[in-house]
CSV table of C-alpha atoms in Angstrom, one decimal:
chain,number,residue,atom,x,y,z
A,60,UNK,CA,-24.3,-46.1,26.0
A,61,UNK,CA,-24.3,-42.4,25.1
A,62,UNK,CA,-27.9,-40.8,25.5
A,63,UNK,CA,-29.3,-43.8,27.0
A,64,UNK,CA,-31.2,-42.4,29.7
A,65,UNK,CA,-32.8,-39.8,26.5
A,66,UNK,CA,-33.4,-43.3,24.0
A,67,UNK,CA,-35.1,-44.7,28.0
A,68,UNK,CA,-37.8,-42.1,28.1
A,69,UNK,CA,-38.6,-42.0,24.2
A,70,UNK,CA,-39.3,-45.6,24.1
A,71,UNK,CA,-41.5,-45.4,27.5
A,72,UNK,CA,-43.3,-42.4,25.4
A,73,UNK,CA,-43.6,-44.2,22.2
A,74,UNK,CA,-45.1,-47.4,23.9
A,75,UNK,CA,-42.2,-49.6,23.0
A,76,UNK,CA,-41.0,-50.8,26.7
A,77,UNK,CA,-43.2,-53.6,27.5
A,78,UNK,CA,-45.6,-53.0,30.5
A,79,UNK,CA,-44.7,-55.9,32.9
A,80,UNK,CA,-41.6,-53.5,33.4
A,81,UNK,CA,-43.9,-50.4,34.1
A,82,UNK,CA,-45.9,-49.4,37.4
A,83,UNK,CA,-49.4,-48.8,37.1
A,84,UNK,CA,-48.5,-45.3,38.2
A,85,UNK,CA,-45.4,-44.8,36.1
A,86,UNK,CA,-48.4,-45.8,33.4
A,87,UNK,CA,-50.4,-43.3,34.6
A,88,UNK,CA,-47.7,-40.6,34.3
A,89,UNK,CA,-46.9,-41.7,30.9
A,90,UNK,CA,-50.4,-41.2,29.5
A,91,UNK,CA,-50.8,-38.0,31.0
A,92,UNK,CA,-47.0,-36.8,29.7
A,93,UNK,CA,-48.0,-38.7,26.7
A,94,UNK,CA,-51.3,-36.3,25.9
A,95,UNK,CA,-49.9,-32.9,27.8
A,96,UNK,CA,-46.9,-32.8,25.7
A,97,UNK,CA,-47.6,-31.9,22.4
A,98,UNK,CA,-49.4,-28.5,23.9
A,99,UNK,CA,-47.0,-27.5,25.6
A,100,UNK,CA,-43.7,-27.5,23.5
A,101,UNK,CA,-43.5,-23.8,23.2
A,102,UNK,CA,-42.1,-23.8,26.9
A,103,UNK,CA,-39.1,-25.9,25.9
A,104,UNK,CA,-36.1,-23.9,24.2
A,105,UNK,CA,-37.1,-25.9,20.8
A,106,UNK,CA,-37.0,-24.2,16.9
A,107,UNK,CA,-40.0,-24.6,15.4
A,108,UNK,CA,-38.2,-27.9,13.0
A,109,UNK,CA,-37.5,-29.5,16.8
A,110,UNK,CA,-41.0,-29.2,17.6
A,111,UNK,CA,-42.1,-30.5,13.9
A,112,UNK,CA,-40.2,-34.1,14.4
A,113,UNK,CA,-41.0,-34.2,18.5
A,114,UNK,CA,-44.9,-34.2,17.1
A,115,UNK,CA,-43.7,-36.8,14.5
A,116,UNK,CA,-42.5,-38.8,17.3
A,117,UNK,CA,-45.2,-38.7,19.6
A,118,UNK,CA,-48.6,-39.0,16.7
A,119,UNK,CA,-49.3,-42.5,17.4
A,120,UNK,CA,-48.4,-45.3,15.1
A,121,UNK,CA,-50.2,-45.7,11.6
A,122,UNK,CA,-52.0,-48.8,11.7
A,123,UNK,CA,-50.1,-51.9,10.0
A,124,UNK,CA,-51.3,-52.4,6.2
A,125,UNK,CA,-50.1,-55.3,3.6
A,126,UNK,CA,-48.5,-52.2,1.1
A,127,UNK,CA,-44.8,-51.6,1.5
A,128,UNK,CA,-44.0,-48.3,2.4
A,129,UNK,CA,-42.1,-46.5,-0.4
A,130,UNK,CA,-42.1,-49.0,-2.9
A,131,UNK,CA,-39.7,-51.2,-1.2
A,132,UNK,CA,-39.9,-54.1,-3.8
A,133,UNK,CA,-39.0,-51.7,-6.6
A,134,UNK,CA,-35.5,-52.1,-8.6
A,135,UNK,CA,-33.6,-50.1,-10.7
A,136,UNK,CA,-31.6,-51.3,-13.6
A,137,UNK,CA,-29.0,-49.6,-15.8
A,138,UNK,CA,-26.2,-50.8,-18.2
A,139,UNK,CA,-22.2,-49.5,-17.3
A,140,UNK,CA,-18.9,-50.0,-18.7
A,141,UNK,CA,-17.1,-51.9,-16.6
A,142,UNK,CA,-13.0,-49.5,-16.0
A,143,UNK,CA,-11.5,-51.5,-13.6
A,144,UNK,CA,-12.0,-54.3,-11.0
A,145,UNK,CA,-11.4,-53.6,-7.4
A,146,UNK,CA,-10.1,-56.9,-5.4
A,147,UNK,CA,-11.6,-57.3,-1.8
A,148,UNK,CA,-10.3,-57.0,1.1
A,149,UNK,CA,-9.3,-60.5,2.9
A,150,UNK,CA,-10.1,-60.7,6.5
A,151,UNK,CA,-6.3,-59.5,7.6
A,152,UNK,CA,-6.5,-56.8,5.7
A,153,UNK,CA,-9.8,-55.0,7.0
A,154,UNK,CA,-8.4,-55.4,10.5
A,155,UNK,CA,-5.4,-53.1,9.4
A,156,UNK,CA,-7.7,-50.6,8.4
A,157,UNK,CA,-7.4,-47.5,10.7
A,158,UNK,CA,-9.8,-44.5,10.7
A,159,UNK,CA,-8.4,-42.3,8.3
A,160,UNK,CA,-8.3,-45.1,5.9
A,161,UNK,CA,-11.4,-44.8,3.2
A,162,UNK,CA,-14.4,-46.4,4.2
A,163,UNK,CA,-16.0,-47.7,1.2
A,164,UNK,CA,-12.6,-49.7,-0.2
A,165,UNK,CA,-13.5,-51.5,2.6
A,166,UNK,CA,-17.5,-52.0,2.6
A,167,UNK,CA,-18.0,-51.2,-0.9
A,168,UNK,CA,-19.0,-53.3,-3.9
A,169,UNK,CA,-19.0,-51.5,-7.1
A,170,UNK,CA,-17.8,-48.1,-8.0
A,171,UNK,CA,-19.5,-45.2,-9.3
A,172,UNK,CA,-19.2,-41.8,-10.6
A,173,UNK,CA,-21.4,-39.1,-8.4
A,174,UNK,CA,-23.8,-38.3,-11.9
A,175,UNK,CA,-24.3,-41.8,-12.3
A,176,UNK,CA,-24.8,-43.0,-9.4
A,177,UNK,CA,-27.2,-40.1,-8.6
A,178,UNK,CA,-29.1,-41.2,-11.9
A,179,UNK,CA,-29.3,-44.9,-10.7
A,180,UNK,CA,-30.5,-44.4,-7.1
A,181,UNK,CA,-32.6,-41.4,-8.1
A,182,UNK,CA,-35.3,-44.0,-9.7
A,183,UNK,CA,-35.5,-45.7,-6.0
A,184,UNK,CA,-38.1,-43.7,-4.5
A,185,UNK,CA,-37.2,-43.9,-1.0
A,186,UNK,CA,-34.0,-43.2,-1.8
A,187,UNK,CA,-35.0,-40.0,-3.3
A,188,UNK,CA,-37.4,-38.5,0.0
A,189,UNK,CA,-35.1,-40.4,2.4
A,190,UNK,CA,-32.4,-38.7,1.6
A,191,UNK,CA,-29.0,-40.0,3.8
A,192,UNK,CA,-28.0,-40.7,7.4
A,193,UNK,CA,-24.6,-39.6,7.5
A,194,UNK,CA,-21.7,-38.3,5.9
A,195,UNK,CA,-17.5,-38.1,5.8
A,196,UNK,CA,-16.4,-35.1,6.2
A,197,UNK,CA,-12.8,-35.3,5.5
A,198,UNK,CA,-10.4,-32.5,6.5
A,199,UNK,CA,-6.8,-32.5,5.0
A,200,UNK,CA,-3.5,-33.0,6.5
A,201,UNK,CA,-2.4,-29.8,8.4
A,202,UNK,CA,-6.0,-27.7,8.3
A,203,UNK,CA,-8.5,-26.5,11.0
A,204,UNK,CA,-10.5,-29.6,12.8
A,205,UNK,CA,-12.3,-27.9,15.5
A,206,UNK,CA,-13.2,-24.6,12.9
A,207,UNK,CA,-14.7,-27.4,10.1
A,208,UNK,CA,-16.9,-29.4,13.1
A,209,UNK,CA,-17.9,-26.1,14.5
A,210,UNK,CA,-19.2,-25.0,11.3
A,211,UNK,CA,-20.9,-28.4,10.5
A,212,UNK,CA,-22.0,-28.5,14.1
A,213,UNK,CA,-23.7,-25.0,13.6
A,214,UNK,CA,-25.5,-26.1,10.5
A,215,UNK,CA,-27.4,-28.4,13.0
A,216,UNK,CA,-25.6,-31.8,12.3
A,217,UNK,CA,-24.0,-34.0,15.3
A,218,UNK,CA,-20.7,-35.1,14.5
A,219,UNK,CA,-18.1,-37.4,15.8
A,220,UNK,CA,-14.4,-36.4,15.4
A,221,UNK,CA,-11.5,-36.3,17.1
A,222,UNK,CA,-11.5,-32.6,17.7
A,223,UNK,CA,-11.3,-33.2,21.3
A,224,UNK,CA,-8.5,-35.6,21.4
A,225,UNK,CA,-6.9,-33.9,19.4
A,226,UNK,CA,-6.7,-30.6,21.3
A,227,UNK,CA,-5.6,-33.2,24.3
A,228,UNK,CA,-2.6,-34.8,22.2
A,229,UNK,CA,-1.2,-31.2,21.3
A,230,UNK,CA,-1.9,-29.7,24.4
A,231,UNK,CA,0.4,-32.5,25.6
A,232,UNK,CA,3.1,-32.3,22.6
A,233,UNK,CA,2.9,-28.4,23.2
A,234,UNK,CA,4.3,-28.9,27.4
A,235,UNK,CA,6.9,-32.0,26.2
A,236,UNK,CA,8.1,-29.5,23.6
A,237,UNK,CA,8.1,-26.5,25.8
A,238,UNK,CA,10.7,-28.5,28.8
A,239,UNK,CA,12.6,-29.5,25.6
A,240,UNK,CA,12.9,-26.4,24.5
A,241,UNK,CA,13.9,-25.2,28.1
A,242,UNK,CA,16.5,-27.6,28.1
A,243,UNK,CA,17.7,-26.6,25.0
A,244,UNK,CA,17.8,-22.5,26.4
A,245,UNK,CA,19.7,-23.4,29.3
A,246,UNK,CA,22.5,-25.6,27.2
A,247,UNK,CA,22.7,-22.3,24.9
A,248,UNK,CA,23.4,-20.6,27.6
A,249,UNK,CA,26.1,-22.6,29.3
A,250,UNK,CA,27.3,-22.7,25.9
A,251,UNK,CA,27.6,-19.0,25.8
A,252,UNK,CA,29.2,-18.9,29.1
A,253,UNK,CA,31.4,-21.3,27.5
A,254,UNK,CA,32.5,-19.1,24.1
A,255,UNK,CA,32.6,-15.7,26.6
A,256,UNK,CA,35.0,-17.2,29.0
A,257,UNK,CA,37.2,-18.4,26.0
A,258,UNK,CA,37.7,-15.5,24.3
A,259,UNK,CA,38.4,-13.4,27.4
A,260,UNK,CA,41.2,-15.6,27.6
A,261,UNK,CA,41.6,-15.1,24.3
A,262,UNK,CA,42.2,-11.3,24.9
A,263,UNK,CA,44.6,-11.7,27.8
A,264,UNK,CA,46.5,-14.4,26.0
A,265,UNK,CA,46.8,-11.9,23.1
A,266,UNK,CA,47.2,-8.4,24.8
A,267,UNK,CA,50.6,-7.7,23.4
A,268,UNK,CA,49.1,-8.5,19.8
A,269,UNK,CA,46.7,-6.0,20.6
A,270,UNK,CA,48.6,-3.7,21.7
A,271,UNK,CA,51.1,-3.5,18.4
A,272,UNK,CA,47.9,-3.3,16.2
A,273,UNK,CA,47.0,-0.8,18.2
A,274,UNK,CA,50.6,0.8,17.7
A,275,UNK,CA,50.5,0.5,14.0
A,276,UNK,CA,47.0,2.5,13.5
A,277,UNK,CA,44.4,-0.2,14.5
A,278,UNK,CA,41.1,1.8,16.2
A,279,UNK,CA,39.3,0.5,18.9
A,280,UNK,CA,36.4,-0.2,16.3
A,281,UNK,CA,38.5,-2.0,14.0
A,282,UNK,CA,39.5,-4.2,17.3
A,283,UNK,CA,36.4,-4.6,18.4
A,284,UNK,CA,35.5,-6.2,15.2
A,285,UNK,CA,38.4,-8.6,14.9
A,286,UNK,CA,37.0,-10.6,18.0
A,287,UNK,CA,33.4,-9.9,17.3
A,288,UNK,CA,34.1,-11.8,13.6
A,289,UNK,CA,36.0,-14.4,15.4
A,290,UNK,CA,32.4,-15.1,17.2
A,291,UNK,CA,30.6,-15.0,14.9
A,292,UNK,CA,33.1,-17.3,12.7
A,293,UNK,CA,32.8,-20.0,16.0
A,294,UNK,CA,28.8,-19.7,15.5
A,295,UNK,CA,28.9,-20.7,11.8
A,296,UNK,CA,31.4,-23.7,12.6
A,297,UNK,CA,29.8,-24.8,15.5
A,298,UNK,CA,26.2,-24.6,14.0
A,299,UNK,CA,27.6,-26.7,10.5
A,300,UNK,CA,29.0,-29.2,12.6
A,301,UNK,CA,26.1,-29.6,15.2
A,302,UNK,CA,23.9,-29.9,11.8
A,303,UNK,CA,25.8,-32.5,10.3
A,304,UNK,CA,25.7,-34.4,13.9
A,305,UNK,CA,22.3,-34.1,14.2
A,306,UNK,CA,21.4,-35.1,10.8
A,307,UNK,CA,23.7,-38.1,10.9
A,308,UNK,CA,22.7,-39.5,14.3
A,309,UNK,CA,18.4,-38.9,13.2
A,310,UNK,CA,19.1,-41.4,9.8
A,311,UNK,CA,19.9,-43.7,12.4
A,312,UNK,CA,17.4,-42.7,15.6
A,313,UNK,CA,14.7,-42.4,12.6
A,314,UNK,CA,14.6,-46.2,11.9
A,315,UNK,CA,14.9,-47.1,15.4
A,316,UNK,CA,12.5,-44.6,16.9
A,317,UNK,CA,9.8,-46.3,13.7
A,318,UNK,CA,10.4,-49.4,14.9
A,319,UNK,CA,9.2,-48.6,18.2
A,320,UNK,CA,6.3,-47.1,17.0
A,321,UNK,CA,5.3,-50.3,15.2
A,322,UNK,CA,5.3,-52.3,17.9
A,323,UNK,CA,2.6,-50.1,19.8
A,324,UNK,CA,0.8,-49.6,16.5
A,325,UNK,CA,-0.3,-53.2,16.1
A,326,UNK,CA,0.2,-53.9,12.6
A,327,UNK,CA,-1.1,-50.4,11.2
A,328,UNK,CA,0.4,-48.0,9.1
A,329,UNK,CA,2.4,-45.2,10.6
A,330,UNK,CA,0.9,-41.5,8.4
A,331,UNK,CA,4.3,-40.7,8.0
A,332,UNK,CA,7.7,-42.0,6.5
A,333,UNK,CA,9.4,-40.1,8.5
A,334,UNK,CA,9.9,-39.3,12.3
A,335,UNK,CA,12.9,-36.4,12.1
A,336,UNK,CA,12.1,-34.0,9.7
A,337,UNK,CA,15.5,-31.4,8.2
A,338,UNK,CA,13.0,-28.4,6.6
A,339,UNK,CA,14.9,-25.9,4.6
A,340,UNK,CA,14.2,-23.1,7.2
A,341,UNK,CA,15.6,-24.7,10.2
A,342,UNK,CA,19.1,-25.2,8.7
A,343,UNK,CA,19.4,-21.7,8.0
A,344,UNK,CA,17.6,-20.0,11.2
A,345,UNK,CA,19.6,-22.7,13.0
A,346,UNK,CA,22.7,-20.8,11.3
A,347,UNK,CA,21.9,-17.6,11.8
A,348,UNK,CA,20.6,-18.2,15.9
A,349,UNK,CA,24.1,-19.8,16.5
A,350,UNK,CA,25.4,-16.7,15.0
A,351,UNK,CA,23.9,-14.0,17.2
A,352,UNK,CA,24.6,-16.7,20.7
A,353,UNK,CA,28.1,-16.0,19.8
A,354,UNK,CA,28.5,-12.7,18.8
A,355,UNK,CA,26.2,-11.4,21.8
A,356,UNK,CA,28.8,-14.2,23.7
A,357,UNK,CA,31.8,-12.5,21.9
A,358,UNK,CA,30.6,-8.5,22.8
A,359,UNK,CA,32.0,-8.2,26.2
A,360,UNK,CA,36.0,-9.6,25.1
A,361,UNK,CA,35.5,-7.6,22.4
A,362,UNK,CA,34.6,-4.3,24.5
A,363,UNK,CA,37.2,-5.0,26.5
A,364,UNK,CA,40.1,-6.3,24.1
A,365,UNK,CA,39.0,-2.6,22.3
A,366,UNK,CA,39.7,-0.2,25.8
A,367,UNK,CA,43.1,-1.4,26.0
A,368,UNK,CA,45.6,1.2,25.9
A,369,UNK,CA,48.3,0.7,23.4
A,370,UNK,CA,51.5,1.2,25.7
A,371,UNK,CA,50.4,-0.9,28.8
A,372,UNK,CA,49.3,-3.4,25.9
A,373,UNK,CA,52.8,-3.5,24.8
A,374,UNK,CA,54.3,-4.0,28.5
A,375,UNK,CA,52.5,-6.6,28.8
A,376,UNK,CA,54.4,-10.1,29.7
């Protein structure tokens, strides 16, 4: 158990291990720990609240009296209109229940607005000193974890999150995405290798064709162009049709890949519908990236399809 060695010591302080389990002289160190202590918390890094509920902790216990402490016995009684009526939860049911699910459809019995519950349990009145033991602190989907527990941690709460897991689980998304994304550099650039080699071809196969626009007024620039647009025409192509492909094949992998998932989930609820996700912004820089591959694939051809000299163009063959 967390902090059992701390929850060991406070109950030896507080008298509540039995003393067959004691030595006479771990009694003897007790006692004298026991009525030292209080004097000396100023030489522990405690605040001055820290020292307040230690002292709390170590006064000895109030002698046992037939009066219940806070009123215990008392009730309180209002009249509501009943909105709506919540079914319970069958047995099956709560064991689907994740942590992200809400708590109280689970636990709780009625419903009530904050005002009016605050009214009800305000006329209880350890429930007004006693204030609460916890609380939820939900974040939503997509913002800071670790910033919102640091901030409630600084306010002198404890808290229990997944803030640590969750740095683990994108630390280890962030190096399976980074060797996909290597692989996916690398296959650009045999690709581009790919589109360079074919339009050098390209040129020699049409050096002749060169050479009589060249003949008829063409400038180098206006060459240069030609087979940097043809490029750049092979990008948009290639990127549509790689698009389509990939969005065809992921409304298949996307029920497949789900039904995977179900099987390791164990009945629950998967947070999303969805496991391939098409956002506006990818189809188009997806575009435009295929675009400058090719035409930074296409700018040597076209550099050299440009220097050709008219005449030895039109020997050619």
């Amino acid at each position: 158990m967390r902090n059992s060695s701390s929850l060991a010591l406070a109950r030896a302080l507080l008298g509540q291990r039995p003393p067959e389990e004691l030595t006479l002289s771990q009694l003897l160190v007790l006692e004298k720990l026991r009525t030292n202590l209080p004097n000396k918390l100023g030489a522990f890094n405690l605040s001055a609240a820290e020292q307040a509920e230690l002292k709390k902790l170590l006064e000895p216990p109030a002698e046992p009296t037939d009066e219940r402490p806070g009123e215990s016995g008392k009730t309180a009684t209002a009249t509501f209109r009943i909105c709506g009526v919540v079914s319970r939860l069958t047995r099956v049911e709560r064991k689907k229940l994740t942590p992200l699910d809400a708590w109280e459809l689970g636990q709780g019995d009625a419903f009530l607005p904050p005002a009016t519950g605050d009214r009800l349990f305000q006329q209880l009145p350890w429930h007004k000193e006693g204030g609460f033991m916890s609380a939820d602190v939900r974040v939503t989907p997509g913002g800071d974890l670790p910033t919102v527990v640091k901030r409630v941690e600084d306010l002198g709460f404890r808290t229990h999150s997944g803030a640590k897991w969750f740095a683990a689980a994108k630390r280890e998304v962030t190096l399976i995405a980074a060797g996909l994304n290597l692989f996916a550099f690398i296959a650009l650039f045999v690709a581009a290798v790919g589109i360079t080699n074919t339009l050098v071809t390209s040129v020699v196969e049409r050096t002749k064709e060169i050479g009589v626009l060249r003949a008829v007024g063409a400038t180098r620039g206006q060459v240069m162009g030609l087979f940097l647009s043809e490029g750049a025409l092979i990008g948009v192509f290639g990127a549509a049709a790689g698009l389509a492909l990939a969005r065809g094949l992921a409304a298949w992998a996307d029920g497949w890949v789900q039904g995977l998932i179900a099987g390791q989930m164990d009945g629950q609820k998967m947070l999303s519908t969805t496991i391939f996700v098409f956002p506006a912004w990818l189809w188009v820089s997806s575009v435009a990236f295929a675009v400058g591959v090719t035409t930074l694939a296409a700018l040597y051809p076209a550099r050299r399809a440009a220097q050709i000299h008219p005449i030895e163009a039109l020997r050619y063959g």
